[in-house]
Short mmCIF file of C-alpha atoms in Angstrom, two decimals:
data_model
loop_
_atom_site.label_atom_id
_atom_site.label_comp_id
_atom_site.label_asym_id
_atom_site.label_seq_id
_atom_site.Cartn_x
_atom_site.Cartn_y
_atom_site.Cartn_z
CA UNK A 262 -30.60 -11.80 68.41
CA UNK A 263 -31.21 -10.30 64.92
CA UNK A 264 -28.09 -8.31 63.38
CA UNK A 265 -28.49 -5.73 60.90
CA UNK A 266 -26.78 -6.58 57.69
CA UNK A 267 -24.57 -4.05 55.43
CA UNK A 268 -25.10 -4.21 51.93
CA UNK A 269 -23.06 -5.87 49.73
CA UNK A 270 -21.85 -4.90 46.18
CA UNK A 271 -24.55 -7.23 44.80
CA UNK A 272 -27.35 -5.37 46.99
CA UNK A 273 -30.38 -4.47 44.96
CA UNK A 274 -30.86 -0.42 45.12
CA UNK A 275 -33.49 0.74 46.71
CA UNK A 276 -36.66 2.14 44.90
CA UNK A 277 -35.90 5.65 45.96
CA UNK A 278 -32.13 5.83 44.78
CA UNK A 279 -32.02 6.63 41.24
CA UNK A 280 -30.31 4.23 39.04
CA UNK A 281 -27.16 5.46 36.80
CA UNK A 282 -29.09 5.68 33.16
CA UNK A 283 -32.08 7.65 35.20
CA UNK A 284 -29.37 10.04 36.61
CA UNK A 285 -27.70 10.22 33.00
CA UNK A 286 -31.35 11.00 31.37
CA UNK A 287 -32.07 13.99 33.95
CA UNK A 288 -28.42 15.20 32.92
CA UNK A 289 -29.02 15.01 29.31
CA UNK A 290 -32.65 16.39 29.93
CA UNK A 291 -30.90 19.87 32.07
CA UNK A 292 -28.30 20.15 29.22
CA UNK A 293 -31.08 20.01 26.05
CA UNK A 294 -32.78 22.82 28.67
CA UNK A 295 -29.94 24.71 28.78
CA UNK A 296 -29.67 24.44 24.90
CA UNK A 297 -32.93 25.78 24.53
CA UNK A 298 -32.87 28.69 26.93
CA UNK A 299 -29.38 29.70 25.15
CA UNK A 300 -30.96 29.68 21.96
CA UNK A 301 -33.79 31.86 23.09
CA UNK A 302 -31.16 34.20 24.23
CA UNK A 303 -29.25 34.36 20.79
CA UNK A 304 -32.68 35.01 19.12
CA UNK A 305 -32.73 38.44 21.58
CA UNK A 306 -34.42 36.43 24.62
CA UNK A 307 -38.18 36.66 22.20
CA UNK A 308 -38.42 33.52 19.32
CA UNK A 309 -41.76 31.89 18.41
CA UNK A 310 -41.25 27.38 18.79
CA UNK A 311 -41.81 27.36 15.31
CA UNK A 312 -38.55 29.52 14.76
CA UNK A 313 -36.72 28.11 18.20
CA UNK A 314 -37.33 24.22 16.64
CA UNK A 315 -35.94 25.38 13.33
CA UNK A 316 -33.00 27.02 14.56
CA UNK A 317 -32.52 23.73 17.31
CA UNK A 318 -33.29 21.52 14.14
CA UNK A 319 -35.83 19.96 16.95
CA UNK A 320 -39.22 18.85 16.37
CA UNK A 321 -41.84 20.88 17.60
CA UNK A 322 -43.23 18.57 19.83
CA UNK A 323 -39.97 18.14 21.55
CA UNK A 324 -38.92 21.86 22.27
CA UNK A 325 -42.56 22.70 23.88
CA UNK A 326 -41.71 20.11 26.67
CA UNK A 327 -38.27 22.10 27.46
CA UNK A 328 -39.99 25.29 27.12
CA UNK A 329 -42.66 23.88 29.87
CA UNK A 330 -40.23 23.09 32.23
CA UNK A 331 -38.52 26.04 31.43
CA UNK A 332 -41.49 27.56 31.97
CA UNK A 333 -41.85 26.13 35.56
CA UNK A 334 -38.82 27.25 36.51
CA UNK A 335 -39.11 30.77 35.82
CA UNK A 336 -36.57 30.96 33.26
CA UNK A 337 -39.07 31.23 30.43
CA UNK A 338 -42.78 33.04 30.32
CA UNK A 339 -44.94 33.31 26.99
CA UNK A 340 -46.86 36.04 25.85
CA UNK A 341 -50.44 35.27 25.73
CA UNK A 342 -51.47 37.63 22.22
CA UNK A 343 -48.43 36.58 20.36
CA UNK A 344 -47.94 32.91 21.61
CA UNK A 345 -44.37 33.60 21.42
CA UNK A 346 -41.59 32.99 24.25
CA UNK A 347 -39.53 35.07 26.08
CA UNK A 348 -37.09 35.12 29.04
CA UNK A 349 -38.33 35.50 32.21
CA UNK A 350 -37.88 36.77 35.57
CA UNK A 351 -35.36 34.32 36.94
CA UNK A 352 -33.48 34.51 33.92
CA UNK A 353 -33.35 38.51 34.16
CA UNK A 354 -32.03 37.77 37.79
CA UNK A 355 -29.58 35.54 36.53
CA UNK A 356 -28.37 38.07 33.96
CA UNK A 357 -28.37 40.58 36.72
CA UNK A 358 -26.00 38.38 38.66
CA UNK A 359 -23.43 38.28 36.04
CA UNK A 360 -23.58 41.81 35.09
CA UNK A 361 -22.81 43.04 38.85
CA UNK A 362 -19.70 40.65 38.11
CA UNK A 363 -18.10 41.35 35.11
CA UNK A 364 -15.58 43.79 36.04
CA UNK A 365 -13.81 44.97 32.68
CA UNK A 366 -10.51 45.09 35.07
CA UNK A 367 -10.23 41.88 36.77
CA UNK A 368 -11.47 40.42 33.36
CA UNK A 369 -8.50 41.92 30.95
CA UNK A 370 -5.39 41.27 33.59
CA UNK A 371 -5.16 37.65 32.44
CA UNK A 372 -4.64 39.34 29.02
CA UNK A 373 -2.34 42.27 30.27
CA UNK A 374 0.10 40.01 31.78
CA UNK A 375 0.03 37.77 28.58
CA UNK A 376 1.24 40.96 26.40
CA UNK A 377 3.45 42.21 28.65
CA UNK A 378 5.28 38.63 29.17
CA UNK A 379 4.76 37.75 25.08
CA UNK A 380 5.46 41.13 23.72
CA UNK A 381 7.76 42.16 26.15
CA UNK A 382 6.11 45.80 26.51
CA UNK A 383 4.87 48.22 28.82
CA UNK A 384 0.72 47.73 29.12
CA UNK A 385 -1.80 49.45 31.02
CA UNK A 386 -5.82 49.01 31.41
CA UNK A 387 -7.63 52.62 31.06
CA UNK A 388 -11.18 53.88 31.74
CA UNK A 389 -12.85 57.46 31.31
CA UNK A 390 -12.63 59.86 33.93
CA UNK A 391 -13.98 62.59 34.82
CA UNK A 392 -10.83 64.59 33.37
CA UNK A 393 -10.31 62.12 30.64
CA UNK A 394 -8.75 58.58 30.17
CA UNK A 395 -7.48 57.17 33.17
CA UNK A 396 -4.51 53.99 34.00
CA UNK A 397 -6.38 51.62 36.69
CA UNK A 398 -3.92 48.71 35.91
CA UNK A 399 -0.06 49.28 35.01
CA UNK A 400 1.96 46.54 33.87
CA UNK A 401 5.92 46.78 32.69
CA UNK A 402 8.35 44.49 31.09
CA UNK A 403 11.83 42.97 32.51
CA UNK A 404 13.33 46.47 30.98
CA UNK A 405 10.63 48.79 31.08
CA UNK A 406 10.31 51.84 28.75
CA UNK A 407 10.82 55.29 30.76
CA UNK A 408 7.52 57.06 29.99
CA UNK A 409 5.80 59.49 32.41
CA UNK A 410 2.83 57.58 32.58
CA UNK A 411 1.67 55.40 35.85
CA UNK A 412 -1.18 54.68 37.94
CA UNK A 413 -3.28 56.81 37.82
CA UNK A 414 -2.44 59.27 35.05
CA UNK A 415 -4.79 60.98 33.14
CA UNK A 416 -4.37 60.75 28.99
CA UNK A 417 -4.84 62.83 25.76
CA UNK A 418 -7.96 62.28 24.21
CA UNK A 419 -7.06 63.59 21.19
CA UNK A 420 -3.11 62.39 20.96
CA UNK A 421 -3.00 59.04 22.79
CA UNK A 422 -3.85 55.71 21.34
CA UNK A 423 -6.46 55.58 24.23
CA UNK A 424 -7.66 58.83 24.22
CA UNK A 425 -9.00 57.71 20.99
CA UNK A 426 -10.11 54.86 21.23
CA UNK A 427 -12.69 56.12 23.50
CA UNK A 428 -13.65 59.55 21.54
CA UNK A 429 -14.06 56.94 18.86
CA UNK A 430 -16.39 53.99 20.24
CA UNK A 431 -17.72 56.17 23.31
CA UNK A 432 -20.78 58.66 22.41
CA UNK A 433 -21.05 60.80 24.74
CA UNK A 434 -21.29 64.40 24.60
CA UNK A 435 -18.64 65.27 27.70
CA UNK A 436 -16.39 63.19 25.73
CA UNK A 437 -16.48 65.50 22.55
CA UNK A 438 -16.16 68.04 24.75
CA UNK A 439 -12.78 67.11 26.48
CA UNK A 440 -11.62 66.39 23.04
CA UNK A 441 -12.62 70.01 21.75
CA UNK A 442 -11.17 71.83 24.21
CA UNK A 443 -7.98 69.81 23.84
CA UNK A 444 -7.82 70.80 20.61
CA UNK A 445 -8.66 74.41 21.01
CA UNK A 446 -5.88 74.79 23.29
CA UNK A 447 -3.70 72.80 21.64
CA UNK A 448 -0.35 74.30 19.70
CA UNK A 449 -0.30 74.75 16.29
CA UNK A 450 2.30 71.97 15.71
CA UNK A 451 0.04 69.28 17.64
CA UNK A 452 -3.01 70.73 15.29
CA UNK A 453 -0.83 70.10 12.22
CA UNK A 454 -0.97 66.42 12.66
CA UNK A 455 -4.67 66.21 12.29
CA UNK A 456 -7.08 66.64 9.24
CA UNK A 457 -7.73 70.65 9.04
CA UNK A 458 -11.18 69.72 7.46
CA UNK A 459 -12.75 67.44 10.16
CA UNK A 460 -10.01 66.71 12.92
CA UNK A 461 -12.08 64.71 15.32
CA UNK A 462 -14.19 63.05 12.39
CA UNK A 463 -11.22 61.73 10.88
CA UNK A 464 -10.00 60.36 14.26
CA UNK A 465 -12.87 57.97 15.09
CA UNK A 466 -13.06 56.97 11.41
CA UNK A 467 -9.93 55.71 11.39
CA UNK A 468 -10.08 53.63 14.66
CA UNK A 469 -13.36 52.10 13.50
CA UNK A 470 -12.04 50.83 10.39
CA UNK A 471 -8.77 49.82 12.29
CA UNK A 472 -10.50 48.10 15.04
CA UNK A 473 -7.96 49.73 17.13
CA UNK A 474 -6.16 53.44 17.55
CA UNK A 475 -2.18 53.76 16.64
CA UNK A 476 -0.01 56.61 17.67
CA UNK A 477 3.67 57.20 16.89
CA UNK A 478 5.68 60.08 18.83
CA UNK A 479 2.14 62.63 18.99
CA UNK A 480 1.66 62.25 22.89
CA UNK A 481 5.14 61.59 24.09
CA UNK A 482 7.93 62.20 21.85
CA UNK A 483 9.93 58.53 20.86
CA UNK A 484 7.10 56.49 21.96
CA UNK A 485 4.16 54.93 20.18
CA UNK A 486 1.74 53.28 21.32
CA UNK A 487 -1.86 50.62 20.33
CA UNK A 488 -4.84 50.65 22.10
CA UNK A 489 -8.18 48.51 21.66
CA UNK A 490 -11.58 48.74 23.15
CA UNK A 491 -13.34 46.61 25.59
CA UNK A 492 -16.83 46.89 25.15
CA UNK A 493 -19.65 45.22 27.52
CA UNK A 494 -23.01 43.46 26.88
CA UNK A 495 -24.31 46.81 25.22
CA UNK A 496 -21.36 47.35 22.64
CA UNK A 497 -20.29 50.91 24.80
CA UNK A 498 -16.50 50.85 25.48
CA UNK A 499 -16.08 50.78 29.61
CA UNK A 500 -12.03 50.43 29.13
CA UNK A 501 -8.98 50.14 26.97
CA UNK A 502 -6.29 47.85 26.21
CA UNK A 503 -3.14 49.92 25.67
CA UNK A 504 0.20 48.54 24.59
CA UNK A 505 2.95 50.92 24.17
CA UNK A 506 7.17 50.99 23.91
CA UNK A 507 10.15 53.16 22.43
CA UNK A 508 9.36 54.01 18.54
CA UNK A 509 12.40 52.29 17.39
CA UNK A 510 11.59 48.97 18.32
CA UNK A 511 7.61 49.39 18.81
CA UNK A 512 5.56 48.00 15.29
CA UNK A 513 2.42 50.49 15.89
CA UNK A 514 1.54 49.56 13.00
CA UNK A 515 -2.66 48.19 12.58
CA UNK A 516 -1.68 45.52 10.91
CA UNK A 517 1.44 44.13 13.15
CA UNK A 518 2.08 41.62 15.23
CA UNK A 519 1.32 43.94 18.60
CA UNK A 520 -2.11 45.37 17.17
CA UNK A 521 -3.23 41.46 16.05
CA UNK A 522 -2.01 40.62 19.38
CA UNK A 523 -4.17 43.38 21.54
CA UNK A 524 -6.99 43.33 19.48
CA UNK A 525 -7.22 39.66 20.07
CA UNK A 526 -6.59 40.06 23.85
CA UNK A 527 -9.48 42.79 24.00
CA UNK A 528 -11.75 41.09 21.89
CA UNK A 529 -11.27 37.68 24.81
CA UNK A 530 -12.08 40.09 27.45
CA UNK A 531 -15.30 41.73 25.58
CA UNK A 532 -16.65 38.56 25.20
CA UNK A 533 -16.33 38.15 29.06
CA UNK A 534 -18.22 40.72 29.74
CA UNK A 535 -21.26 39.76 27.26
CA UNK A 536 -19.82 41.49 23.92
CA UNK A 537 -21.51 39.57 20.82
CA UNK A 538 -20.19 40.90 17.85
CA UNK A 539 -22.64 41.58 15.09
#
């Protein structure tokens, strides 16, 4: 009676398992793909091989195969007139995917908690309401700072740190407007702390050069308070990063240790959610 033997350590592989340097050639091959295709992306998803090899410091030769397969797959299509390649459908799907899951809020909690446990100060994430800046995330130290702000409260454009931020970076024409009428209604010793000449132009020059928008006792009297953009894929700011404490003991200063330490937070999260700068 025949008996069917295992194999052994010393068995021969089979011709149809593939062997460990043929597995570590089809990883190497995916990874110079993915190389490509990311290159093609940082060229604005349209290059010419000529300009793709140069920029891969690849021959020719050796980037048309990847671009073949990538080709294949969908990832990559080339324009007939121009010869040149671009991203395809699948990779338009794939961007598509990400986009649906980059979530400006789930993305910049990591970063809340690590300035509210580093700094030791109150922080909140805001986005723009219908009624102006909202708080969609509200995070407070061991001794928090007694401010009238929480969940859910709705901001100065024009005299909060996040207010303008996002009359600065956001163009929009409702958000000009909230700011105007703000200041229209606004009492004479609030307008005296803005430029007479151009009070909203000065604002968003200031936060542009800054990278960031600093308050000290204008929306709530003993409290300052930093605030940085997040902006998405497109550059547009879709929230804020707000840091904010009791004047006395609060740096709100663009330069400080809590500005460095936001901007840096903000800028993390932007990149997240597909923000190349430059």
């Amino acid at each position: 009676m025949s008996q069917t033997s295992e194999s052994s350590p010393n068995s021969v592989p089979s011709a149809d398992a593939p062997r460990p340097r043929q597995r570590r050639q089809r990883v190497q091959a995916a990874e110079t793909g993915m190389v490509v295709l990311k290159e093609l992306g940082r060229l604005g998803g349209r290059a010419s091989l000529t300009l793709l090899a140069t920029r891969l410091e690849e021959s020719p030769a050796k980037v048309h195969r990847y671009l073949v397969s990538l080709m294949e797959a969908g990832l990559v299509a080339q324009d007939a007139a121009s010869q040149q390649y671009f991203l395809g459908l699948e990779a338009m799907l794939l961007g598509l995917a990400a986009l649906r899951q980059a979530d400006p809020i789930r993305l910049a909690e990591p970063g809340l908690i690590r300035l509210r446990e580093g700094l030791e100060v109150t922080c909140f994430i805001a986005v723009m309401g219908n009624k102006g800046p909202t708080i969609v995330r509200f995070e407070e130290p061991g001794l928090p700072v007694t401010v009238n702000v929480r969940m859910g409260s709705v901001l100065s454009m024009l005299w909060s740190a996040t207010g303008r931020v996002f009359l600065s970076l956001q163009d929009d024409a409702r958000v000009r407007a909230l700011a105007e009428a703000e200041l229209a209604r606004a009492p004479a010793e609030l307008r005296a702390q803005l430029d007479p000449a151009d009070p909203i132009g000065r604002l968003r020059r200031e936060v542009l050069e800054q990278g960031c928008a600093t308050v000290r006792d204008t929306n709530l009297k003993g409290i300052s308070a930093v605030s940085a953009p997040l902006l998405n894929h497109d550059g547009r700011p879709c929230a804020a990063l707000t840091a904010l404490g009791a004047t006395g003991g609060f740096d709100p200063s663009p330069d400080g240790p809590i500005a460095r330490a936001l901007r840096r937070e903000a800028e993390a999260a932007s990149a997240l959610l597909g923000y190349r700068a430059g």
